[in-house]
């Protein structure tokens, strides 16, 4: 009986685990972006820069599917939501460019590219925050 209960609990956790890791809250994604941006601009080597960029990329992809509090209740195809997703896509593209530079071993250029993230953030925070 005990074995059966453990097996059922294990199966339930196995099934539920992917659901728990799917989508984060938009605020959590923004916190991840902010924390890793600091790591990117302060990094002095590629071993810390690359994982920070990867974390930013993952968070930005997830955030693009979110809805800012200012736009709650807006239809997914509203001009404002399209504009929000375009802003996130711009950031994703910038992150990917920085990742490509980092992959080539160019730390300074990757960091220079990353400084553009701040302008994108400021423009979109003004609209959606």
PDB file of N, CA and C in Angstrom, residues 17-121:
ATOM      1  N   UNK A  17       5.330  18.658 -13.075  1.00  0.00           N
ATOM      2  CA  UNK A  17       6.577  19.419 -13.152  1.00  0.00           C
ATOM      3  C   UNK A  17       6.661  20.306 -14.394  1.00  0.00           C
ATOM      4  N   UNK A  18       6.369  19.814 -15.588  1.00  0.00           N
ATOM      5  CA  UNK A  18       6.442  20.700 -16.750  1.00  0.00           C
ATOM      6  C   UNK A  18       5.467  21.865 -16.680  1.00  0.00           C
ATOM      7  N   UNK A  19       4.318  21.656 -16.074  1.00  0.00           N
ATOM      8  CA  UNK A  19       3.341  22.729 -15.948  1.00  0.00           C
ATOM      9  C   UNK A  19       3.856  23.832 -15.051  1.00  0.00           C
ATOM     10  N   UNK A  20       4.598  23.485 -14.026  1.00  0.00           N
ATOM     11  CA  UNK A  20       5.110  24.467 -13.078  1.00  0.00           C
ATOM     12  C   UNK A  20       6.218  25.309 -13.693  1.00  0.00           C
ATOM     13  N   UNK A  21       6.903  24.797 -14.687  1.00  0.00           N
ATOM     14  CA  UNK A  21       8.022  25.521 -15.271  1.00  0.00           C
ATOM     15  C   UNK A  21       7.660  26.247 -16.558  1.00  0.00           C
ATOM     16  N   UNK A  22       6.433  26.166 -17.001  1.00  0.00           N
ATOM     17  CA  UNK A  22       6.077  26.739 -18.290  1.00  0.00           C
ATOM     18  C   UNK A  22       6.147  28.264 -18.306  1.00  0.00           C
ATOM     19  N   UNK A  23       5.229  28.918 -17.729  1.00  0.00           N
ATOM     20  CA  UNK A  23       5.171  30.370 -17.843  1.00  0.00           C
ATOM     21  C   UNK A  23       5.301  31.032 -16.472  1.00  0.00           C
ATOM     22  N   UNK A  24       6.157  32.017 -16.458  1.00  0.00           N
ATOM     23  CA  UNK A  24       6.319  32.808 -15.234  1.00  0.00           C
ATOM     24  C   UNK A  24       5.424  34.034 -15.334  1.00  0.00           C
ATOM     25  N   UNK A  25       5.243  34.670 -14.230  1.00  0.00           N
ATOM     26  CA  UNK A  25       4.560  35.941 -14.168  1.00  0.00           C
ATOM     27  C   UNK A  25       5.417  36.974 -14.905  1.00  0.00           C
ATOM     28  N   UNK A  26       4.798  37.949 -15.550  1.00  0.00           N
ATOM     29  CA  UNK A  26       5.530  38.971 -16.286  1.00  0.00           C
ATOM     30  C   UNK A  26       6.500  39.714 -15.368  1.00  0.00           C
ATOM     31  N   UNK A  27       6.096  39.976 -14.150  1.00  0.00           N
ATOM     32  CA  UNK A  27       6.976  40.650 -13.196  1.00  0.00           C
ATOM     33  C   UNK A  27       8.222  39.834 -12.892  1.00  0.00           C
ATOM     34  N   UNK A  28       8.064  38.509 -12.800  1.00  0.00           N
ATOM     35  CA  UNK A  28       9.226  37.641 -12.572  1.00  0.00           C
ATOM     36  C   UNK A  28      10.175  37.692 -13.761  1.00  0.00           C
ATOM     37  N   UNK A  29       9.609  37.681 -14.965  1.00  0.00           N
ATOM     38  CA  UNK A  29      10.451  37.783 -16.160  1.00  0.00           C
ATOM     39  C   UNK A  29      11.227  39.099 -16.163  1.00  0.00           C
ATOM     40  N   UNK A  30      10.568  40.176 -15.797  1.00  0.00           N
ATOM     41  CA  UNK A  30      11.229  41.474 -15.776  1.00  0.00           C
ATOM     42  C   UNK A  30      12.336  41.511 -14.712  1.00  0.00           C
ATOM     43  N   UNK A  31      12.086  40.875 -13.580  1.00  0.00           N
ATOM     44  CA  UNK A  31      13.124  40.786 -12.541  1.00  0.00           C
ATOM     45  C   UNK A  31      14.337  40.010 -13.049  1.00  0.00           C
ATOM     46  N   UNK A  32      14.092  38.928 -13.769  1.00  0.00           N
ATOM     47  CA  UNK A  32      15.183  38.119 -14.338  1.00  0.00           C
ATOM     48  C   UNK A  32      15.959  38.950 -15.358  1.00  0.00           C
ATOM     49  N   UNK A  33      15.244  39.680 -16.205  1.00  0.00           N
ATOM     50  CA  UNK A  33      15.907  40.535 -17.191  1.00  0.00           C
ATOM     51  C   UNK A  33      16.793  41.564 -16.499  1.00  0.00           C
ATOM     52  N   UNK A  34      16.268  42.203 -15.482  1.00  0.00           N
ATOM     53  CA  UNK A  34      17.005  43.250 -14.775  1.00  0.00           C
ATOM     54  C   UNK A  34      18.244  42.691 -14.076  1.00  0.00           C
ATOM     55  N   UNK A  35      18.091  41.602 -13.356  1.00  0.00           N
ATOM     56  CA  UNK A  35      19.217  41.016 -12.621  1.00  0.00           C
ATOM     57  C   UNK A  35      20.317  40.562 -13.577  1.00  0.00           C
ATOM     58  N   UNK A  36      19.935  39.973 -14.684  1.00  0.00           N
ATOM     59  CA  UNK A  36      20.936  39.482 -15.627  1.00  0.00           C
ATOM     60  C   UNK A  36      21.537  40.596 -16.466  1.00  0.00           C
ATOM     61  N   UNK A  37      20.792  41.669 -16.685  1.00  0.00           N
ATOM     62  CA  UNK A  37      21.366  42.831 -17.378  1.00  0.00           C
ATOM     63  C   UNK A  37      22.539  43.376 -16.572  1.00  0.00           C
ATOM     64  N   UNK A  38      22.358  43.461 -15.270  1.00  0.00           N
ATOM     65  CA  UNK A  38      23.450  43.932 -14.410  1.00  0.00           C
ATOM     66  C   UNK A  38      24.671  43.036 -14.549  1.00  0.00           C
ATOM     67  N   UNK A  39      24.451  41.727 -14.602  1.00  0.00           N
ATOM     68  CA  UNK A  39      25.570  40.791 -14.765  1.00  0.00           C
ATOM     69  C   UNK A  39      26.264  41.000 -16.106  1.00  0.00           C
ATOM     70  N   UNK A  40      25.485  41.246 -17.140  1.00  0.00           N
ATOM     71  CA  UNK A  40      26.054  41.415 -18.483  1.00  0.00           C
ATOM     72  C   UNK A  40      26.955  42.642 -18.535  1.00  0.00           C
ATOM     73  N   UNK A  41      26.468  43.774 -18.053  1.00  0.00           N
ATOM     74  CA  UNK A  41      27.266  45.000 -18.176  1.00  0.00           C
ATOM     75  C   UNK A  41      28.453  45.026 -17.216  1.00  0.00           C
ATOM     76  N   UNK A  42      28.383  44.280 -16.123  1.00  0.00           N
ATOM     77  CA  UNK A  42      29.484  44.247 -15.162  1.00  0.00           C
ATOM     78  C   UNK A  42      30.462  43.101 -15.403  1.00  0.00           C
ATOM     79  N   UNK A  43      30.118  42.206 -16.295  1.00  0.00           N
ATOM     80  CA  UNK A  43      30.930  41.017 -16.518  1.00  0.00           C
ATOM     81  C   UNK A  43      32.315  41.372 -17.035  1.00  0.00           C
ATOM     82  N   UNK A  44      33.295  40.595 -16.591  1.00  0.00           N
ATOM     83  CA  UNK A  44      34.646  40.789 -17.104  1.00  0.00           C
ATOM     84  C   UNK A  44      35.139  39.548 -17.857  1.00  0.00           C
ATOM     85  N   UNK A  45      34.213  38.597 -18.090  1.00  0.00           N
ATOM     86  CA  UNK A  45      34.590  37.416 -18.877  1.00  0.00           C
ATOM     87  C   UNK A  45      33.351  36.791 -19.513  1.00  0.00           C
ATOM     88  N   UNK A  46      33.612  36.034 -20.543  1.00  0.00           N
ATOM     89  CA  UNK A  46      32.521  35.405 -21.298  1.00  0.00           C
ATOM     90  C   UNK A  46      31.815  34.310 -20.513  1.00  0.00           C
ATOM     91  N   UNK A  47      32.504  33.724 -19.533  1.00  0.00           N
ATOM     92  CA  UNK A  47      31.893  32.649 -18.747  1.00  0.00           C
ATOM     93  C   UNK A  47      30.741  33.137 -17.881  1.00  0.00           C
ATOM     94  N   UNK A  48      30.714  34.399 -17.528  1.00  0.00           N
ATOM     95  CA  UNK A  48      29.576  34.948 -16.783  1.00  0.00           C
ATOM     96  C   UNK A  48      28.600  35.670 -17.716  1.00  0.00           C
ATOM     97  N   UNK A  49      29.136  36.203 -18.813  1.00  0.00           N
ATOM     98  CA  UNK A  49      28.295  36.943 -19.753  1.00  0.00           C
ATOM     99  C   UNK A  49      27.322  36.025 -20.491  1.00  0.00           C
ATOM    100  N   UNK A  50      27.809  34.922 -21.009  1.00  0.00           N
ATOM    101  CA  UNK A  50      26.963  34.036 -21.821  1.00  0.00           C
ATOM    102  C   UNK A  50      25.755  33.484 -21.068  1.00  0.00           C
ATOM    103  N   UNK A  51      25.919  32.954 -19.841  1.00  0.00           N
ATOM    104  CA  UNK A  51      24.723  32.468 -19.132  1.00  0.00           C
ATOM    105  C   UNK A  51      23.735  33.592 -18.798  1.00  0.00           C
ATOM    106  N   UNK A  52      24.251  34.782 -18.502  1.00  0.00           N
ATOM    107  CA  UNK A  52      23.366  35.904 -18.204  1.00  0.00           C
ATOM    108  C   UNK A  52      22.544  36.277 -19.438  1.00  0.00           C
ATOM    109  N   UNK A  53      23.189  36.287 -20.598  1.00  0.00           N
ATOM    110  CA  UNK A  53      22.449  36.560 -21.839  1.00  0.00           C
ATOM    111  C   UNK A  53      21.428  35.465 -22.126  1.00  0.00           C
ATOM    112  N   UNK A  54      21.805  34.223 -21.865  1.00  0.00           N
ATOM    113  CA  UNK A  54      20.865  33.109 -22.083  1.00  0.00           C
ATOM    114  C   UNK A  54      19.654  33.247 -21.165  1.00  0.00           C
ATOM    115  N   UNK A  55      19.884  33.628 -19.911  1.00  0.00           N
ATOM    116  CA  UNK A  55      18.772  33.833 -18.973  1.00  0.00           C
ATOM    117  C   UNK A  55      17.881  34.979 -19.437  1.00  0.00           C
ATOM    118  N   UNK A  56      18.496  36.037 -19.942  1.00  0.00           N
ATOM    119  CA  UNK A  56      17.717  37.169 -20.442  1.00  0.00           C
ATOM    120  C   UNK A  56      16.875  36.744 -21.649  1.00  0.00           C
ATOM    121  N   UNK A  57      17.475  35.973 -22.529  1.00  0.00           N
ATOM    122  CA  UNK A  57      16.765  35.528 -23.731  1.00  0.00           C
ATOM    123  C   UNK A  57      15.536  34.701 -23.362  1.00  0.00           C
ATOM    124  N   UNK A  58      15.725  33.762 -22.455  1.00  0.00           N
ATOM    125  CA  UNK A  58      14.610  32.921 -22.017  1.00  0.00           C
ATOM    126  C   UNK A  58      13.508  33.755 -21.359  1.00  0.00           C
ATOM    127  N   UNK A  59      13.899  34.694 -20.501  1.00  0.00           N
ATOM    128  CA  UNK A  59      12.906  35.531 -19.816  1.00  0.00           C
ATOM    129  C   UNK A  59      12.172  36.437 -20.801  1.00  0.00           C
ATOM    130  N   UNK A  60      12.883  36.966 -21.786  1.00  0.00           N
ATOM    131  CA  UNK A  60      12.247  37.847 -22.770  1.00  0.00           C
ATOM    132  C   UNK A  60      11.257  37.068 -23.642  1.00  0.00           C
ATOM    133  N   UNK A  61      11.633  35.850 -24.013  1.00  0.00           N
ATOM    134  CA  UNK A  61      10.703  35.018 -24.790  1.00  0.00           C
ATOM    135  C   UNK A  61       9.426  34.750 -23.997  1.00  0.00           C
ATOM    136  N   UNK A  62       9.581  34.443 -22.714  1.00  0.00           N
ATOM    137  CA  UNK A  62       8.423  34.184 -21.871  1.00  0.00           C
ATOM    138  C   UNK A  62       7.604  35.462 -21.672  1.00  0.00           C
ATOM    139  N   UNK A  63       8.285  36.575 -21.467  1.00  0.00           N
ATOM    140  CA  UNK A  63       7.602  37.855 -21.220  1.00  0.00           C
ATOM    141  C   UNK A  63       6.778  38.293 -22.426  1.00  0.00           C
ATOM    142  N   UNK A  64       7.253  37.968 -23.614  1.00  0.00           N
ATOM    143  CA  UNK A  64       6.537  38.369 -24.831  1.00  0.00           C
ATOM    144  C   UNK A  64       5.121  37.793 -24.836  1.00  0.00           C
ATOM    145  N   UNK A  65       4.903  36.689 -24.151  1.00  0.00           N
ATOM    146  CA  UNK A  65       3.568  36.076 -24.083  1.00  0.00           C
ATOM    147  C   UNK A  65       2.726  36.628 -22.955  1.00  0.00           C
ATOM    148  N   UNK A  66       3.303  37.494 -22.130  1.00  0.00           N
ATOM    149  CA  UNK A  66       2.580  38.049 -20.990  1.00  0.00           C
ATOM    150  C   UNK A  66       1.771  39.280 -21.374  1.00  0.00           C
ATOM    151  N   UNK A  67       1.117  39.829 -20.363  1.00  0.00           N
ATOM    152  CA  UNK A  67       0.341  41.052 -20.534  1.00  0.00           C
ATOM    153  C   UNK A  67       0.715  42.015 -19.425  1.00  0.00           C
ATOM    154  N   UNK A  68       1.186  43.207 -19.774  1.00  0.00           N
ATOM    155  CA  UNK A  68       1.508  44.187 -18.737  1.00  0.00           C
ATOM    156  C   UNK A  68       0.244  44.601 -17.982  1.00  0.00           C
ATOM    157  N   UNK A  69       0.383  44.908 -16.698  1.00  0.00           N
ATOM    158  CA  UNK A  69      -0.799  45.310 -15.920  1.00  0.00           C
ATOM    159  C   UNK A  69      -1.575  46.463 -16.566  1.00  0.00           C
ATOM    160  N   UNK A  70      -0.863  47.361 -17.199  1.00  0.00           N
ATOM    161  CA  UNK A  70      -1.508  48.506 -17.846  1.00  0.00           C
ATOM    162  C   UNK A  70      -2.413  48.079 -19.002  1.00  0.00           C
ATOM    163  N   UNK A  71      -2.162  46.885 -19.558  1.00  0.00           N
ATOM    164  CA  UNK A  71      -2.948  46.414 -20.705  1.00  0.00           C
ATOM    165  C   UNK A  71      -3.902  45.276 -20.355  1.00  0.00           C
ATOM    166  N   UNK A  72      -4.073  44.985 -19.069  1.00  0.00           N
ATOM    167  CA  UNK A  72      -4.995  43.915 -18.673  1.00  0.00           C
ATOM    168  C   UNK A  72      -6.372  44.200 -19.258  1.00  0.00           C
ATOM    169  N   UNK A  73      -6.970  43.163 -19.814  1.00  0.00           N
ATOM    170  CA  UNK A  73      -8.294  43.293 -20.405  1.00  0.00           C
ATOM    171  C   UNK A  73      -8.267  43.649 -21.884  1.00  0.00           C
ATOM    172  N   UNK A  74      -7.111  44.003 -22.399  1.00  0.00           N
ATOM    173  CA  UNK A  74      -6.995  44.314 -23.825  1.00  0.00           C
ATOM    174  C   UNK A  74      -7.056  43.009 -24.632  1.00  0.00           C
ATOM    175  N   UNK A  75      -7.693  43.035 -25.780  1.00  0.00           N
ATOM    176  CA  UNK A  75      -7.658  41.851 -26.642  1.00  0.00           C
ATOM    177  C   UNK A  75      -6.222  41.580 -27.100  1.00  0.00           C
ATOM    178  N   UNK A  76      -5.903  40.317 -27.317  1.00  0.00           N
ATOM    179  CA  UNK A  76      -4.547  39.923 -27.712  1.00  0.00           C
ATOM    180  C   UNK A  76      -4.127  40.572 -29.024  1.00  0.00           C
ATOM    181  N   UNK A  77      -5.089  40.910 -29.872  1.00  0.00           N
ATOM    182  CA  UNK A  77      -4.745  41.509 -31.165  1.00  0.00           C
ATOM    183  C   UNK A  77      -4.929  43.029 -31.184  1.00  0.00           C
ATOM    184  N   UNK A  78      -5.042  43.641 -30.008  1.00  0.00           N
ATOM    185  CA  UNK A  78      -5.184  45.094 -29.947  1.00  0.00           C
ATOM    186  C   UNK A  78      -3.867  45.755 -30.361  1.00  0.00           C
ATOM    187  N   UNK A  79      -3.924  46.968 -30.871  1.00  0.00           N
ATOM    188  CA  UNK A  79      -2.697  47.668 -31.266  1.00  0.00           C
ATOM    189  C   UNK A  79      -1.690  47.798 -30.109  1.00  0.00           C
ATOM    190  N   UNK A  80      -2.196  48.024 -28.894  1.00  0.00           N
ATOM    191  CA  UNK A  80      -1.303  48.160 -27.748  1.00  0.00           C
ATOM    192  C   UNK A  80      -0.586  46.851 -27.441  1.00  0.00           C
ATOM    193  N   UNK A  81      -1.300  45.729 -27.513  1.00  0.00           N
ATOM    194  CA  UNK A  81      -0.671  44.427 -27.253  1.00  0.00           C
ATOM    195  C   UNK A  81       0.331  44.092 -28.351  1.00  0.00           C
ATOM    196  N   UNK A  82      -0.010  44.422 -29.593  1.00  0.00           N
ATOM    197  CA  UNK A  82       0.929  44.196 -30.685  1.00  0.00           C
ATOM    198  C   UNK A  82       2.184  45.033 -30.483  1.00  0.00           C
ATOM    199  N   UNK A  83       2.005  46.252 -30.016  1.00  0.00           N
ATOM    200  CA  UNK A  83       3.146  47.136 -29.753  1.00  0.00           C
ATOM    201  C   UNK A  83       4.017  46.576 -28.619  1.00  0.00           C
ATOM    202  N   UNK A  84       3.368  46.051 -27.576  1.00  0.00           N
ATOM    203  CA  UNK A  84       4.122  45.433 -26.476  1.00  0.00           C
ATOM    204  C   UNK A  84       4.939  44.257 -26.982  1.00  0.00           C
ATOM    205  N   UNK A  85       4.299  43.378 -27.747  1.00  0.00           N
ATOM    206  CA  UNK A  85       5.022  42.211 -28.269  1.00  0.00           C
ATOM    207  C   UNK A  85       6.145  42.629 -29.214  1.00  0.00           C
ATOM    208  N   UNK A  86       5.946  43.688 -29.975  1.00  0.00           N
ATOM    209  CA  UNK A  86       7.005  44.181 -30.862  1.00  0.00           C
ATOM    210  C   UNK A  86       8.185  44.701 -30.034  1.00  0.00           C
ATOM    211  N   UNK A  87       7.902  45.383 -28.948  1.00  0.00           N
ATOM    212  CA  UNK A  87       8.979  45.849 -28.070  1.00  0.00           C
ATOM    213  C   UNK A  87       9.772  44.690 -27.496  1.00  0.00           C
ATOM    214  N   UNK A  88       9.077  43.633 -27.100  1.00  0.00           N
ATOM    215  CA  UNK A  88       9.768  42.454 -26.576  1.00  0.00           C
ATOM    216  C   UNK A  88      10.567  41.766 -27.685  1.00  0.00           C
ATOM    217  N   UNK A  89      10.021  41.741 -28.890  1.00  0.00           N
ATOM    218  CA  UNK A  89      10.742  41.141 -30.017  1.00  0.00           C
ATOM    219  C   UNK A  89      12.005  41.934 -30.343  1.00  0.00           C
ATOM    220  N   UNK A  90      11.933  43.242 -30.227  1.00  0.00           N
ATOM    221  CA  UNK A  90      13.120  44.078 -30.426  1.00  0.00           C
ATOM    222  C   UNK A  90      14.190  43.720 -29.412  1.00  0.00           C
ATOM    223  N   UNK A  91      13.783  43.601 -28.153  1.00  0.00           N
ATOM    224  CA  UNK A  91      14.739  43.226 -27.102  1.00  0.00           C
ATOM    225  C   UNK A  91      15.327  41.842 -27.372  1.00  0.00           C
ATOM    226  N   UNK A  92      14.498  40.908 -27.771  1.00  0.00           N
ATOM    227  CA  UNK A  92      14.973  39.553 -28.066  1.00  0.00           C
ATOM    228  C   UNK A  92      16.019  39.595 -29.180  1.00  0.00           C
ATOM    229  N   UNK A  93      15.767  40.378 -30.213  1.00  0.00           N
ATOM    230  CA  UNK A  93      16.722  40.517 -31.306  1.00  0.00           C
ATOM    231  C   UNK A  93      18.045  41.101 -30.833  1.00  0.00           C
ATOM    232  N   UNK A  94      17.977  42.091 -29.958  1.00  0.00           N
ATOM    233  CA  UNK A  94      19.197  42.694 -29.419  1.00  0.00           C
ATOM    234  C   UNK A  94      19.981  41.685 -28.579  1.00  0.00           C
ATOM    235  N   UNK A  95      19.256  40.920 -27.775  1.00  0.00           N
ATOM    236  CA  UNK A  95      19.910  39.895 -26.955  1.00  0.00           C
ATOM    237  C   UNK A  95      20.594  38.875 -27.864  1.00  0.00           C
ATOM    238  N   UNK A  96      19.918  38.458 -28.919  1.00  0.00           N
ATOM    239  CA  UNK A  96      20.493  37.484 -29.846  1.00  0.00           C
ATOM    240  C   UNK A  96      21.742  38.036 -30.533  1.00  0.00           C
ATOM    241  N   UNK A  97      21.741  39.326 -30.849  1.00  0.00           N
ATOM    242  CA  UNK A  97      22.933  39.944 -31.440  1.00  0.00           C
ATOM    243  C   UNK A  97      24.092  39.937 -30.440  1.00  0.00           C
ATOM    244  N   UNK A  98      23.796  40.252 -29.191  1.00  0.00           N
ATOM    245  CA  UNK A  98      24.835  40.222 -28.157  1.00  0.00           C
ATOM    246  C   UNK A  98      25.345  38.800 -27.954  1.00  0.00           C
ATOM    247  N   UNK A  99      24.443  37.819 -28.007  1.00  0.00           N
ATOM    248  CA  UNK A  99      24.857  36.424 -27.870  1.00  0.00           C
ATOM    249  C   UNK A  99      25.790  36.019 -29.014  1.00  0.00           C
ATOM    250  N   UNK A 100      25.478  36.455 -30.231  1.00  0.00           N
ATOM    251  CA  UNK A 100      26.324  36.123 -31.383  1.00  0.00           C
ATOM    252  C   UNK A 100      27.720  36.718 -31.207  1.00  0.00           C
ATOM    253  N   UNK A 101      27.793  37.936 -30.707  1.00  0.00           N
ATOM    254  CA  UNK A 101      29.097  38.558 -30.455  1.00  0.00           C
ATOM    255  C   UNK A 101      29.855  37.810 -29.361  1.00  0.00           C
ATOM    256  N   UNK A 102      29.136  37.415 -28.330  1.00  0.00           N
ATOM    257  CA  UNK A 102      29.769  36.660 -27.242  1.00  0.00           C
ATOM    258  C   UNK A 102      30.267  35.315 -27.752  1.00  0.00           C
ATOM    259  N   UNK A 103      29.498  34.682 -28.613  1.00  0.00           N
ATOM    260  CA  UNK A 103      29.913  33.387 -29.180  1.00  0.00           C
ATOM    261  C   UNK A 103      31.184  33.519 -30.013  1.00  0.00           C
ATOM    262  N   UNK A 104      31.387  34.700 -30.600  1.00  0.00           N
ATOM    263  CA  UNK A 104      32.613  34.956 -31.364  1.00  0.00           C
ATOM    264  C   UNK A 104      33.776  35.322 -30.442  1.00  0.00           C
ATOM    265  N   UNK A 105      33.484  35.473 -29.142  1.00  0.00           N
ATOM    266  CA  UNK A 105      34.532  35.802 -28.183  1.00  0.00           C
ATOM    267  C   UNK A 105      34.744  37.285 -27.983  1.00  0.00           C
ATOM    268  N   UNK A 106      33.835  38.107 -28.484  1.00  0.00           N
ATOM    269  CA  UNK A 106      33.997  39.559 -28.404  1.00  0.00           C
ATOM    270  C   UNK A 106      33.205  40.137 -27.227  1.00  0.00           C
ATOM    271  N   UNK A 107      33.795  40.071 -26.060  1.00  0.00           N
ATOM    272  CA  UNK A 107      33.155  40.524 -24.825  1.00  0.00           C
ATOM    273  C   UNK A 107      32.759  41.995 -24.893  1.00  0.00           C
ATOM    274  N   UNK A 108      33.681  42.847 -25.311  1.00  0.00           N
ATOM    275  CA  UNK A 108      33.420  44.296 -25.311  1.00  0.00           C
ATOM    276  C   UNK A 108      32.295  44.683 -26.267  1.00  0.00           C
ATOM    277  N   UNK A 109      32.273  44.089 -27.460  1.00  0.00           N
ATOM    278  CA  UNK A 109      31.201  44.394 -28.407  1.00  0.00           C
ATOM    279  C   UNK A 109      29.858  43.860 -27.912  1.00  0.00           C
ATOM    280  N   UNK A 110      29.874  42.701 -27.288  1.00  0.00           N
ATOM    281  CA  UNK A 110      28.633  42.148 -26.737  1.00  0.00           C
ATOM    282  C   UNK A 110      28.085  43.071 -25.653  1.00  0.00           C
ATOM    283  N   UNK A 111      28.975  43.590 -24.820  1.00  0.00           N
ATOM    284  CA  UNK A 111      28.533  44.524 -23.777  1.00  0.00           C
ATOM    285  C   UNK A 111      28.057  45.839 -24.376  1.00  0.00           C
ATOM    286  N   UNK A 112      28.718  46.304 -25.438  1.00  0.00           N
ATOM    287  CA  UNK A 112      28.281  47.532 -26.102  1.00  0.00           C
ATOM    288  C   UNK A 112      26.878  47.343 -26.672  1.00  0.00           C
ATOM    289  N   UNK A 113      26.638  46.186 -27.261  1.00  0.00           N
ATOM    290  CA  UNK A 113      25.317  45.874 -27.787  1.00  0.00           C
ATOM    291  C   UNK A 113      24.301  45.835 -26.648  1.00  0.00           C
ATOM    292  N   UNK A 114      24.698  45.271 -25.533  1.00  0.00           N
ATOM    293  CA  UNK A 114      23.796  45.145 -24.389  1.00  0.00           C
ATOM    294  C   UNK A 114      23.373  46.506 -23.841  1.00  0.00           C
ATOM    295  N   UNK A 115      24.189  47.514 -24.021  1.00  0.00           N
ATOM    296  CA  UNK A 115      23.805  48.851 -23.537  1.00  0.00           C
ATOM    297  C   UNK A 115      22.567  49.367 -24.265  1.00  0.00           C
ATOM    298  N   UNK A 116      22.308  48.827 -25.462  1.00  0.00           N
ATOM    299  CA  UNK A 116      21.106  49.216 -26.193  1.00  0.00           C
ATOM    300  C   UNK A 116      19.840  48.656 -25.537  1.00  0.00           C
ATOM    301  N   UNK A 117      19.994  47.605 -24.751  1.00  0.00           N
ATOM    302  CA  UNK A 117      18.837  47.030 -24.055  1.00  0.00           C
ATOM    303  C   UNK A 117      18.162  48.088 -23.186  1.00  0.00           C
ATOM    304  N   UNK A 118      18.989  48.938 -22.571  1.00  0.00           N
ATOM    305  CA  UNK A 118      18.458  49.940 -21.646  1.00  0.00           C
ATOM    306  C   UNK A 118      17.540  50.925 -22.367  1.00  0.00           C
ATOM    307  N   UNK A 119      17.918  51.354 -23.568  1.00  0.00           N
ATOM    308  CA  UNK A 119      17.073  52.271 -24.330  1.00  0.00           C
ATOM    309  C   UNK A 119      15.744  51.600 -24.688  1.00  0.00           C
ATOM    310  N   UNK A 120      15.819  50.348 -25.110  1.00  0.00           N
ATOM    311  CA  UNK A 120      14.602  49.602 -25.440  1.00  0.00           C
ATOM    312  C   UNK A 120      13.712  49.484 -24.207  1.00  0.00           C
ATOM    313  N   UNK A 121      14.330  49.164 -23.063  1.00  0.00           N
ATOM    314  CA  UNK A 121      13.574  49.059 -21.813  1.00  0.00           C
ATOM    315  C   UNK A 121      12.899  50.386 -21.480  1.00  0.00           C
TER     316      UNK A 121
END
